[in-house]
């Protein structure tokens, strides 16, 4: 981050040690498992302010600040206290027990009715779960470490994109006009079958891209997992909101990011390419548009100064 934004690190502020210790104590008493090691490092380095690495990926800044309060450790405890207050009220009114949910959230938003956090029942304490209110939760094949580094990747490419020059020529003229250093953004409608059958057609397409153009999936990508799982690891039909594909071609200094957005009627793919190889970029764009339909006025090319 400091390579593209020297002031970023100065904006990071840790969560107070007393709030981190309090969260650890609450979790151990409640679940018998404390803060995941990766998340503790995050709290100790940037738990009060992280320069947008999580907030820009998760939700609107207004909801983000409301959840966290002064810092993320405090926000997680406050949310668990809110569940306890709800539980007492529910039991008083219904005369029925309401068990403590087997998870806790590092972020919750009433805006979309979901929360993201950790569960003591997962084998990997770093594994992200998606909570459904206070009644249930689903497993993802994502981890907090991967998601945070994806947020870092997006913050870096956003910085580069904002400082690029708009390119008014066709993609074929790239190598002559800006020494090949460029970025491309487009949005395309996906075939309906890409979102069915456990996303198998989409996964097959990504594997073809990798094999044909020597693309390697980045470690902070979603490892081609686009859906949520039940607690017994059974695939559900519910898409994972933060599923993404990020691949790279090291010889061409190229990265390609693809993020699927599903709606009730159709689905779209947002594609972002950063590259020094105009020929490879054109091949990738052509291959994507063979299988999808470009949404009008979304194809943009910029030169990296």
PDB file of C-alpha atoms in Angstrom:
ATOM      1  CA  UNK A   1       0.000   0.000   0.000  1.00  0.00           C
ATOM      2  CA  UNK A   2       2.780   2.416   0.844  1.00  0.00           C
ATOM      3  CA  UNK A   3       4.199   2.012  -2.672  1.00  0.00           C
ATOM      4  CA  UNK A   4       1.109   3.664  -4.178  1.00  0.00           C
ATOM      5  CA  UNK A   5      -0.009   5.729  -1.172  1.00  0.00           C
ATOM      6  CA  UNK A   6       2.862   6.823   1.113  1.00  0.00           C
ATOM      7  CA  UNK A   7       0.407   8.407   3.556  1.00  0.00           C
ATOM      8  CA  UNK A   8      -1.674   5.249   4.017  1.00  0.00           C
ATOM      9  CA  UNK A   9       0.357   3.723   6.846  1.00  0.00           C
ATOM     10  CA  UNK A  10       0.148   6.948   8.844  1.00  0.00           C
ATOM     11  CA  UNK A  11      -3.648   6.702   8.757  1.00  0.00           C
ATOM     12  CA  UNK A  12      -3.679   3.246  10.407  1.00  0.00           C
ATOM     13  CA  UNK A  13      -4.441   3.164  14.119  1.00  0.00           C
ATOM     14  CA  UNK A  14      -4.518   0.093  16.401  1.00  0.00           C
ATOM     15  CA  UNK A  15      -7.411  -0.839  18.620  1.00  0.00           C
ATOM     16  CA  UNK A  16      -6.675  -0.082  22.301  1.00  0.00           C
ATOM     17  CA  UNK A  17      -5.066  -3.010  24.105  1.00  0.00           C
ATOM     18  CA  UNK A  18      -7.761  -2.973  26.779  1.00  0.00           C
ATOM     19  CA  UNK A  19     -10.475  -3.465  24.132  1.00  0.00           C
ATOM     20  CA  UNK A  20      -8.571  -6.326  22.504  1.00  0.00           C
ATOM     21  CA  UNK A  21      -8.077  -7.960  25.911  1.00  0.00           C
ATOM     22  CA  UNK A  22     -11.766  -7.543  26.693  1.00  0.00           C
ATOM     23  CA  UNK A  23     -12.767  -9.183  23.397  1.00  0.00           C
ATOM     24  CA  UNK A  24     -10.395 -12.075  24.109  1.00  0.00           C
ATOM     25  CA  UNK A  25     -11.882 -12.549  27.579  1.00  0.00           C
ATOM     26  CA  UNK A  26     -15.474 -12.468  26.294  1.00  0.00           C
ATOM     27  CA  UNK A  27     -14.714 -14.993  23.538  1.00  0.00           C
ATOM     28  CA  UNK A  28     -12.919 -17.447  25.816  1.00  0.00           C
ATOM     29  CA  UNK A  29     -15.728 -17.309  28.374  1.00  0.00           C
ATOM     30  CA  UNK A  30     -18.396 -17.612  25.706  1.00  0.00           C
ATOM     31  CA  UNK A  31     -16.867 -20.127  23.280  1.00  0.00           C
ATOM     32  CA  UNK A  32     -13.646 -21.481  24.765  1.00  0.00           C
ATOM     33  CA  UNK A  33     -11.708 -20.056  21.798  1.00  0.00           C
ATOM     34  CA  UNK A  34     -10.157 -16.599  21.664  1.00  0.00           C
ATOM     35  CA  UNK A  35      -9.405 -14.174  18.850  1.00  0.00           C
ATOM     36  CA  UNK A  36      -8.083 -15.810  15.652  1.00  0.00           C
ATOM     37  CA  UNK A  37      -4.339 -15.034  15.359  1.00  0.00           C
ATOM     38  CA  UNK A  38      -4.717 -13.247  12.000  1.00  0.00           C
ATOM     39  CA  UNK A  39      -7.520 -11.057  13.325  1.00  0.00           C
ATOM     40  CA  UNK A  40      -5.574 -10.227  16.491  1.00  0.00           C
ATOM     41  CA  UNK A  41      -2.699  -8.934  14.326  1.00  0.00           C
ATOM     42  CA  UNK A  42      -5.184  -6.828  12.368  1.00  0.00           C
ATOM     43  CA  UNK A  43      -6.605  -5.365  15.580  1.00  0.00           C
ATOM     44  CA  UNK A  44      -3.141  -4.639  16.974  1.00  0.00           C
ATOM     45  CA  UNK A  45      -2.052  -2.838  13.788  1.00  0.00           C
ATOM     46  CA  UNK A  46      -5.201  -1.174  12.440  1.00  0.00           C
ATOM     47  CA  UNK A  47      -8.204  -2.165  14.553  1.00  0.00           C
ATOM     48  CA  UNK A  48      -9.344   1.444  14.971  1.00  0.00           C
ATOM     49  CA  UNK A  49      -8.559   2.681  11.468  1.00  0.00           C
ATOM     50  CA  UNK A  50      -7.344   0.589   8.529  1.00  0.00           C
ATOM     51  CA  UNK A  51      -7.399   3.147   5.736  1.00  0.00           C
ATOM     52  CA  UNK A  52     -10.443   1.488   4.173  1.00  0.00           C
ATOM     53  CA  UNK A  53      -9.030  -2.000   3.552  1.00  0.00           C
ATOM     54  CA  UNK A  54     -12.140  -3.674   4.986  1.00  0.00           C
ATOM     55  CA  UNK A  55     -14.721  -0.911   5.064  1.00  0.00           C
ATOM     56  CA  UNK A  56     -14.569  -0.225   1.324  1.00  0.00           C
ATOM     57  CA  UNK A  57     -15.142  -3.921   0.612  1.00  0.00           C
ATOM     58  CA  UNK A  58     -17.814  -4.670   3.201  1.00  0.00           C
ATOM     59  CA  UNK A  59     -20.315  -1.833   3.291  1.00  0.00           C
ATOM     60  CA  UNK A  60     -21.190   1.821   3.258  1.00  0.00           C
ATOM     61  CA  UNK A  61     -18.887   3.863   5.511  1.00  0.00           C
ATOM     62  CA  UNK A  62     -21.841   5.110   7.591  1.00  0.00           C
ATOM     63  CA  UNK A  63     -22.862   1.573   8.604  1.00  0.00           C
ATOM     64  CA  UNK A  64     -19.237   0.583   9.082  1.00  0.00           C
ATOM     65  CA  UNK A  65     -18.595   3.375  11.586  1.00  0.00           C
ATOM     66  CA  UNK A  66     -21.872   2.653  13.378  1.00  0.00           C
ATOM     67  CA  UNK A  67     -20.942  -0.991  13.884  1.00  0.00           C
ATOM     68  CA  UNK A  68     -17.388  -0.525  15.041  1.00  0.00           C
ATOM     69  CA  UNK A  69     -17.924   2.413  17.399  1.00  0.00           C
ATOM     70  CA  UNK A  70     -14.430   3.544  18.286  1.00  0.00           C
ATOM     71  CA  UNK A  71     -12.721   0.374  17.047  1.00  0.00           C
ATOM     72  CA  UNK A  72     -13.372  -3.134  15.721  1.00  0.00           C
ATOM     73  CA  UNK A  73     -12.677  -4.979  18.987  1.00  0.00           C
ATOM     74  CA  UNK A  74     -15.183  -2.779  20.765  1.00  0.00           C
ATOM     75  CA  UNK A  75     -17.730  -3.279  17.963  1.00  0.00           C
ATOM     76  CA  UNK A  76     -17.548  -7.069  18.158  1.00  0.00           C
ATOM     77  CA  UNK A  77     -18.151  -7.025  21.919  1.00  0.00           C
ATOM     78  CA  UNK A  78     -20.973  -4.520  21.574  1.00  0.00           C
ATOM     79  CA  UNK A  79     -22.718  -6.720  19.008  1.00  0.00           C
ATOM     80  CA  UNK A  80     -22.479  -9.782  21.287  1.00  0.00           C
ATOM     81  CA  UNK A  81     -23.907  -7.718  24.134  1.00  0.00           C
ATOM     82  CA  UNK A  82     -26.764  -6.748  21.826  1.00  0.00           C
ATOM     83  CA  UNK A  83     -27.490 -10.428  21.155  1.00  0.00           C
ATOM     84  CA  UNK A  84     -27.555 -11.091  24.906  1.00  0.00           C
ATOM     85  CA  UNK A  85     -30.060  -8.271  25.424  1.00  0.00           C
ATOM     86  CA  UNK A  86     -32.224  -9.693  22.641  1.00  0.00           C
ATOM     87  CA  UNK A  87     -31.953 -13.185  24.160  1.00  0.00           C
ATOM     88  CA  UNK A  88     -33.132 -11.988  27.588  1.00  0.00           C
ATOM     89  CA  UNK A  89     -36.079 -10.175  26.042  1.00  0.00           C
ATOM     90  CA  UNK A  90     -36.997 -13.147  23.855  1.00  0.00           C
ATOM     91  CA  UNK A  91     -36.927 -15.598  26.779  1.00  0.00           C
ATOM     92  CA  UNK A  92     -38.957 -13.233  28.956  1.00  0.00           C
ATOM     93  CA  UNK A  93     -41.660 -12.830  26.316  1.00  0.00           C
ATOM     94  CA  UNK A  94     -41.792 -16.392  24.974  1.00  0.00           C
ATOM     95  CA  UNK A  95     -40.834 -18.377  28.068  1.00  0.00           C
ATOM     96  CA  UNK A  96     -38.577 -20.393  25.774  1.00  0.00           C
ATOM     97  CA  UNK A  97     -34.773 -20.688  25.860  1.00  0.00           C
ATOM     98  CA  UNK A  98     -32.750 -18.858  23.229  1.00  0.00           C
ATOM     99  CA  UNK A  99     -29.236 -20.363  22.909  1.00  0.00           C
ATOM    100  CA  UNK A 100     -26.156 -18.250  22.380  1.00  0.00           C
ATOM    101  CA  UNK A 101     -25.379 -18.286  18.637  1.00  0.00           C
ATOM    102  CA  UNK A 102     -22.181 -20.296  17.929  1.00  0.00           C
ATOM    103  CA  UNK A 103     -20.468 -17.423  16.142  1.00  0.00           C
ATOM    104  CA  UNK A 104     -19.376 -13.814  16.553  1.00  0.00           C
ATOM    105  CA  UNK A 105     -19.104 -11.091  13.964  1.00  0.00           C
ATOM    106  CA  UNK A 106     -16.199  -8.872  13.041  1.00  0.00           C
ATOM    107  CA  UNK A 107     -18.794  -6.930  11.081  1.00  0.00           C
ATOM    108  CA  UNK A 108     -22.568  -6.809  10.966  1.00  0.00           C
ATOM    109  CA  UNK A 109     -24.879  -4.666   8.877  1.00  0.00           C
ATOM    110  CA  UNK A 110     -28.625  -4.339   9.152  1.00  0.00           C
ATOM    111  CA  UNK A 111     -28.498  -2.797   5.676  1.00  0.00           C
ATOM    112  CA  UNK A 112     -28.390  -6.199   3.997  1.00  0.00           C
ATOM    113  CA  UNK A 113     -29.207  -8.389   6.983  1.00  0.00           C
ATOM    114  CA  UNK A 114     -25.935 -10.323   7.035  1.00  0.00           C
ATOM    115  CA  UNK A 115     -22.898 -10.478   9.236  1.00  0.00           C
ATOM    116  CA  UNK A 116     -19.374 -11.797   8.732  1.00  0.00           C
ATOM    117  CA  UNK A 117     -17.206 -13.246  11.423  1.00  0.00           C
ATOM    118  CA  UNK A 118     -15.855 -16.415  12.991  1.00  0.00           C
ATOM    119  CA  UNK A 119     -17.228 -19.536  14.628  1.00  0.00           C
ATOM    120  CA  UNK A 120     -15.568 -21.703  17.294  1.00  0.00           C
ATOM    121  CA  UNK A 121     -16.919 -24.728  15.411  1.00  0.00           C
ATOM    122  CA  UNK A 122     -14.717 -24.263  12.338  1.00  0.00           C
ATOM    123  CA  UNK A 123     -11.480 -26.200  12.146  1.00  0.00           C
ATOM    124  CA  UNK A 124      -9.559 -23.146  10.951  1.00  0.00           C
ATOM    125  CA  UNK A 125     -10.077 -20.190  13.328  1.00  0.00           C
ATOM    126  CA  UNK A 126      -9.283 -17.858  10.390  1.00  0.00           C
ATOM    127  CA  UNK A 127     -12.235 -19.162   8.335  1.00  0.00           C
ATOM    128  CA  UNK A 128     -14.929 -16.566   7.615  1.00  0.00           C
ATOM    129  CA  UNK A 129     -18.565 -17.402   8.294  1.00  0.00           C
ATOM    130  CA  UNK A 130     -21.601 -15.518   7.018  1.00  0.00           C
ATOM    131  CA  UNK A 131     -24.201 -15.063   9.736  1.00  0.00           C
ATOM    132  CA  UNK A 132     -27.929 -14.853   9.083  1.00  0.00           C
ATOM    133  CA  UNK A 133     -29.128 -12.498  11.830  1.00  0.00           C
ATOM    134  CA  UNK A 134     -28.889 -14.290  15.179  1.00  0.00           C
ATOM    135  CA  UNK A 135     -30.473 -17.561  14.067  1.00  0.00           C
ATOM    136  CA  UNK A 136     -27.972 -19.264  11.810  1.00  0.00           C
ATOM    137  CA  UNK A 137     -24.798 -19.078   9.826  1.00  0.00           C
ATOM    138  CA  UNK A 138     -23.102 -20.487   6.743  1.00  0.00           C
ATOM    139  CA  UNK A 139     -19.521 -21.466   6.051  1.00  0.00           C
ATOM    140  CA  UNK A 140     -17.365 -19.887   3.381  1.00  0.00           C
ATOM    141  CA  UNK A 141     -14.156 -21.287   1.956  1.00  0.00           C
ATOM    142  CA  UNK A 142     -12.623 -17.865   2.509  1.00  0.00           C
ATOM    143  CA  UNK A 143     -10.335 -16.739   5.318  1.00  0.00           C
ATOM    144  CA  UNK A 144      -9.846 -13.376   6.967  1.00  0.00           C
ATOM    145  CA  UNK A 145      -6.227 -13.294   5.759  1.00  0.00           C
ATOM    146  CA  UNK A 146      -7.243 -13.825   2.123  1.00  0.00           C
ATOM    147  CA  UNK A 147     -10.052 -11.296   2.329  1.00  0.00           C
ATOM    148  CA  UNK A 148      -7.858  -8.618   3.924  1.00  0.00           C
ATOM    149  CA  UNK A 149      -5.165  -9.062   1.272  1.00  0.00           C
ATOM    150  CA  UNK A 150      -7.833  -8.886  -1.427  1.00  0.00           C
ATOM    151  CA  UNK A 151      -8.939  -5.588   0.115  1.00  0.00           C
ATOM    152  CA  UNK A 152      -5.320  -4.447  -0.103  1.00  0.00           C
ATOM    153  CA  UNK A 153      -5.104  -5.503  -3.753  1.00  0.00           C
ATOM    154  CA  UNK A 154      -8.306  -3.601  -4.573  1.00  0.00           C
ATOM    155  CA  UNK A 155      -7.076  -0.508  -2.726  1.00  0.00           C
ATOM    156  CA  UNK A 156      -3.835  -0.585  -4.722  1.00  0.00           C
ATOM    157  CA  UNK A 157      -5.508  -1.004  -8.116  1.00  0.00           C
ATOM    158  CA  UNK A 158      -8.038   1.717  -7.235  1.00  0.00           C
ATOM    159  CA  UNK A 159      -5.160   4.086  -6.494  1.00  0.00           C
ATOM    160  CA  UNK A 160      -3.498   3.236  -9.804  1.00  0.00           C
ATOM    161  CA  UNK A 161      -6.789   3.557 -11.716  1.00  0.00           C
ATOM    162  CA  UNK A 162      -7.512   6.988 -10.229  1.00  0.00           C
ATOM    163  CA  UNK A 163      -4.150   8.302 -11.456  1.00  0.00           C
ATOM    164  CA  UNK A 164      -4.345   6.866 -14.963  1.00  0.00           C
ATOM    165  CA  UNK A 165      -5.014   8.765 -18.189  1.00  0.00           C
ATOM    166  CA  UNK A 166      -8.106   7.895 -20.211  1.00  0.00           C
ATOM    167  CA  UNK A 167      -7.229   6.177 -23.491  1.00  0.00           C
ATOM    168  CA  UNK A 168      -9.320   7.230 -26.485  1.00  0.00           C
ATOM    169  CA  UNK A 169      -8.023   4.698 -28.992  1.00  0.00           C
ATOM    170  CA  UNK A 170      -8.803   1.036 -29.558  1.00  0.00           C
ATOM    171  CA  UNK A 171      -7.103  -1.691 -27.560  1.00  0.00           C
ATOM    172  CA  UNK A 172      -4.970  -2.518 -30.633  1.00  0.00           C
ATOM    173  CA  UNK A 173      -3.191   0.850 -30.343  1.00  0.00           C
ATOM    174  CA  UNK A 174      -2.114   0.377 -26.743  1.00  0.00           C
ATOM    175  CA  UNK A 175       1.461  -0.779 -27.294  1.00  0.00           C
ATOM    176  CA  UNK A 176       2.269   2.235 -29.492  1.00  0.00           C
ATOM    177  CA  UNK A 177       0.536   4.905 -27.432  1.00  0.00           C
ATOM    178  CA  UNK A 178       1.503   4.136 -23.824  1.00  0.00           C
ATOM    179  CA  UNK A 179       4.329   1.586 -23.884  1.00  0.00           C
ATOM    180  CA  UNK A 180       1.872  -1.176 -23.091  1.00  0.00           C
ATOM    181  CA  UNK A 181       1.191  -0.141 -19.455  1.00  0.00           C
ATOM    182  CA  UNK A 182      -2.556   0.042 -19.123  1.00  0.00           C
ATOM    183  CA  UNK A 183      -5.698  -0.972 -17.289  1.00  0.00           C
ATOM    184  CA  UNK A 184      -9.038  -2.151 -18.675  1.00  0.00           C
ATOM    185  CA  UNK A 185     -12.437  -2.249 -16.999  1.00  0.00           C
ATOM    186  CA  UNK A 186     -15.614  -3.778 -18.359  1.00  0.00           C
ATOM    187  CA  UNK A 187     -18.896  -5.230 -17.178  1.00  0.00           C
ATOM    188  CA  UNK A 188     -20.618  -8.077 -19.019  1.00  0.00           C
ATOM    189  CA  UNK A 189     -23.783 -10.137 -18.731  1.00  0.00           C
ATOM    190  CA  UNK A 190     -23.010 -13.792 -17.978  1.00  0.00           C
ATOM    191  CA  UNK A 191     -24.726 -16.910 -19.342  1.00  0.00           C
ATOM    192  CA  UNK A 192     -27.425 -18.060 -16.921  1.00  0.00           C
ATOM    193  CA  UNK A 193     -25.881 -21.515 -16.636  1.00  0.00           C
ATOM    194  CA  UNK A 194     -22.704 -20.038 -15.096  1.00  0.00           C
ATOM    195  CA  UNK A 195     -24.567 -19.609 -11.810  1.00  0.00           C
ATOM    196  CA  UNK A 196     -26.136 -23.069 -11.776  1.00  0.00           C
ATOM    197  CA  UNK A 197     -24.758 -26.506 -10.967  1.00  0.00           C
ATOM    198  CA  UNK A 198     -22.468 -25.184  -8.242  1.00  0.00           C
ATOM    199  CA  UNK A 199     -20.905 -22.700 -10.690  1.00  0.00           C
ATOM    200  CA  UNK A 200     -19.265 -25.581 -12.567  1.00  0.00           C
ATOM    201  CA  UNK A 201     -19.496 -23.843 -16.000  1.00  0.00           C
ATOM    202  CA  UNK A 202     -17.917 -20.684 -14.569  1.00  0.00           C
ATOM    203  CA  UNK A 203     -15.141 -22.702 -12.921  1.00  0.00           C
ATOM    204  CA  UNK A 204     -14.541 -24.530 -16.205  1.00  0.00           C
ATOM    205  CA  UNK A 205     -14.250 -21.197 -18.032  1.00  0.00           C
ATOM    206  CA  UNK A 206     -11.705 -19.890 -15.505  1.00  0.00           C
ATOM    207  CA  UNK A 207      -9.668 -23.077 -15.813  1.00  0.00           C
ATOM    208  CA  UNK A 208      -9.644 -22.678 -19.597  1.00  0.00           C
ATOM    209  CA  UNK A 209      -8.392 -19.100 -19.222  1.00  0.00           C
ATOM    210  CA  UNK A 210      -5.610 -20.293 -16.928  1.00  0.00           C
ATOM    211  CA  UNK A 211      -4.543 -23.131 -19.229  1.00  0.00           C
ATOM    212  CA  UNK A 212      -4.685 -21.098 -22.457  1.00  0.00           C
ATOM    213  CA  UNK A 213      -2.937 -17.944 -21.225  1.00  0.00           C
ATOM    214  CA  UNK A 214      -0.665 -19.189 -18.404  1.00  0.00           C
ATOM    215  CA  UNK A 215      -2.686 -17.369 -15.733  1.00  0.00           C
ATOM    216  CA  UNK A 216      -2.127 -18.455 -12.144  1.00  0.00           C
ATOM    217  CA  UNK A 217      -4.779 -17.909  -9.492  1.00  0.00           C
ATOM    218  CA  UNK A 218      -3.588 -15.633  -6.679  1.00  0.00           C
ATOM    219  CA  UNK A 219      -3.617 -16.975  -3.114  1.00  0.00           C
ATOM    220  CA  UNK A 220      -6.071 -14.251  -1.996  1.00  0.00           C
ATOM    221  CA  UNK A 221      -8.581 -15.240  -4.677  1.00  0.00           C
ATOM    222  CA  UNK A 222     -11.592 -17.409  -3.729  1.00  0.00           C
ATOM    223  CA  UNK A 223      -9.982 -20.606  -5.064  1.00  0.00           C
ATOM    224  CA  UNK A 224     -13.000 -20.943  -7.399  1.00  0.00           C
ATOM    225  CA  UNK A 225     -15.523 -21.252  -4.558  1.00  0.00           C
ATOM    226  CA  UNK A 226     -18.495 -18.973  -5.211  1.00  0.00           C
ATOM    227  CA  UNK A 227     -21.185 -20.286  -2.870  1.00  0.00           C
ATOM    228  CA  UNK A 228     -21.849 -20.805   0.833  1.00  0.00           C
ATOM    229  CA  UNK A 229     -21.892 -24.126   2.675  1.00  0.00           C
ATOM    230  CA  UNK A 230     -24.020 -25.569   5.456  1.00  0.00           C
ATOM    231  CA  UNK A 231     -22.307 -26.502   8.697  1.00  0.00           C
ATOM    232  CA  UNK A 232     -21.979 -30.080   7.425  1.00  0.00           C
ATOM    233  CA  UNK A 233     -20.078 -28.684   4.390  1.00  0.00           C
ATOM    234  CA  UNK A 234     -22.983 -29.250   1.992  1.00  0.00           C
ATOM    235  CA  UNK A 235     -23.140 -26.778  -0.894  1.00  0.00           C
ATOM    236  CA  UNK A 236     -26.064 -24.340  -0.706  1.00  0.00           C
ATOM    237  CA  UNK A 237     -27.661 -22.253  -3.447  1.00  0.00           C
ATOM    238  CA  UNK A 238     -26.703 -19.053  -1.622  1.00  0.00           C
ATOM    239  CA  UNK A 239     -23.919 -17.069  -3.327  1.00  0.00           C
ATOM    240  CA  UNK A 240     -21.023 -15.748  -1.268  1.00  0.00           C
ATOM    241  CA  UNK A 241     -21.110 -11.977  -1.625  1.00  0.00           C
ATOM    242  CA  UNK A 242     -17.318 -11.577  -1.520  1.00  0.00           C
ATOM    243  CA  UNK A 243     -16.480 -14.401  -3.942  1.00  0.00           C
ATOM    244  CA  UNK A 244     -13.901 -13.213  -6.464  1.00  0.00           C
ATOM    245  CA  UNK A 245     -11.335 -14.493  -8.907  1.00  0.00           C
ATOM    246  CA  UNK A 246      -7.899 -12.886  -9.152  1.00  0.00           C
ATOM    247  CA  UNK A 247      -5.245 -14.299 -11.452  1.00  0.00           C
ATOM    248  CA  UNK A 248      -1.807 -13.142 -12.524  1.00  0.00           C
ATOM    249  CA  UNK A 249       0.715 -13.600 -15.326  1.00  0.00           C
ATOM    250  CA  UNK A 250       4.084 -12.725 -13.819  1.00  0.00           C
ATOM    251  CA  UNK A 251       5.988 -12.468 -17.110  1.00  0.00           C
ATOM    252  CA  UNK A 252       3.580  -9.829 -18.426  1.00  0.00           C
ATOM    253  CA  UNK A 253       3.064  -8.035 -15.123  1.00  0.00           C
ATOM    254  CA  UNK A 254      -0.633  -8.729 -15.574  1.00  0.00           C
ATOM    255  CA  UNK A 255      -3.406  -9.230 -13.055  1.00  0.00           C
ATOM    256  CA  UNK A 256      -7.024  -9.933 -13.885  1.00  0.00           C
ATOM    257  CA  UNK A 257      -9.828  -9.580 -11.365  1.00  0.00           C
ATOM    258  CA  UNK A 258     -13.329 -10.934 -11.983  1.00  0.00           C
ATOM    259  CA  UNK A 259     -16.218 -10.539  -9.552  1.00  0.00           C
ATOM    260  CA  UNK A 260     -19.640 -12.066 -10.111  1.00  0.00           C
ATOM    261  CA  UNK A 261     -22.764 -10.149  -9.165  1.00  0.00           C
ATOM    262  CA  UNK A 262     -25.993 -12.166  -9.066  1.00  0.00           C
ATOM    263  CA  UNK A 263     -29.482 -10.758  -9.331  1.00  0.00           C
ATOM    264  CA  UNK A 264     -32.922 -12.367  -9.435  1.00  0.00           C
ATOM    265  CA  UNK A 265     -33.066 -12.221 -13.245  1.00  0.00           C
ATOM    266  CA  UNK A 266     -29.493 -12.135 -14.501  1.00  0.00           C
ATOM    267  CA  UNK A 267     -25.851 -12.036 -13.458  1.00  0.00           C
ATOM    268  CA  UNK A 268     -22.981  -9.784 -14.419  1.00  0.00           C
ATOM    269  CA  UNK A 269     -19.210 -10.075 -14.283  1.00  0.00           C
ATOM    270  CA  UNK A 270     -17.051  -7.074 -13.431  1.00  0.00           C
ATOM    271  CA  UNK A 271     -13.597  -7.452 -14.990  1.00  0.00           C
ATOM    272  CA  UNK A 272     -10.482  -5.409 -14.229  1.00  0.00           C
ATOM    273  CA  UNK A 273      -7.160  -5.997 -16.003  1.00  0.00           C
ATOM    274  CA  UNK A 274      -3.811  -4.359 -15.238  1.00  0.00           C
ATOM    275  CA  UNK A 275      -1.067  -5.241 -17.685  1.00  0.00           C
ATOM    276  CA  UNK A 276       2.095  -4.353 -19.585  1.00  0.00           C
ATOM    277  CA  UNK A 277       1.232  -6.746 -22.412  1.00  0.00           C
ATOM    278  CA  UNK A 278      -1.390  -5.271 -24.753  1.00  0.00           C
ATOM    279  CA  UNK A 279      -1.511  -8.411 -26.890  1.00  0.00           C
ATOM    280  CA  UNK A 280      -2.307 -10.646 -23.908  1.00  0.00           C
ATOM    281  CA  UNK A 281      -4.862  -8.147 -22.618  1.00  0.00           C
ATOM    282  CA  UNK A 282      -6.636  -8.175 -25.974  1.00  0.00           C
ATOM    283  CA  UNK A 283      -6.657 -11.981 -26.015  1.00  0.00           C
ATOM    284  CA  UNK A 284      -8.206 -12.097 -22.537  1.00  0.00           C
ATOM    285  CA  UNK A 285     -10.849  -9.497 -23.396  1.00  0.00           C
ATOM    286  CA  UNK A 286     -11.740 -11.323 -26.626  1.00  0.00           C
ATOM    287  CA  UNK A 287     -12.005 -14.638 -24.780  1.00  0.00           C
ATOM    288  CA  UNK A 288     -14.262 -13.175 -22.091  1.00  0.00           C
ATOM    289  CA  UNK A 289     -16.532 -11.470 -24.621  1.00  0.00           C
ATOM    290  CA  UNK A 290     -16.884 -14.700 -26.608  1.00  0.00           C
ATOM    291  CA  UNK A 291     -18.711 -16.171 -23.612  1.00  0.00           C
ATOM    292  CA  UNK A 292     -20.449 -13.057 -22.249  1.00  0.00           C
ATOM    293  CA  UNK A 293     -22.294  -9.971 -23.524  1.00  0.00           C
ATOM    294  CA  UNK A 294     -20.640  -6.596 -22.997  1.00  0.00           C
ATOM    295  CA  UNK A 295     -22.872  -4.117 -21.190  1.00  0.00           C
ATOM    296  CA  UNK A 296     -23.017  -0.958 -23.267  1.00  0.00           C
ATOM    297  CA  UNK A 297     -20.687   1.910 -22.304  1.00  0.00           C
ATOM    298  CA  UNK A 298     -18.767  -0.059 -19.654  1.00  0.00           C
ATOM    299  CA  UNK A 299     -15.596  -0.780 -21.642  1.00  0.00           C
ATOM    300  CA  UNK A 300     -12.882   1.634 -20.472  1.00  0.00           C
ATOM    301  CA  UNK A 301      -9.124   1.730 -21.120  1.00  0.00           C
ATOM    302  CA  UNK A 302      -6.657   3.889 -19.239  1.00  0.00           C
ATOM    303  CA  UNK A 303      -2.909   4.360 -19.634  1.00  0.00           C
ATOM    304  CA  UNK A 304      -0.698   4.034 -16.566  1.00  0.00           C
ATOM    305  CA  UNK A 305       1.515   7.121 -16.419  1.00  0.00           C
TER     306      UNK A 305
END
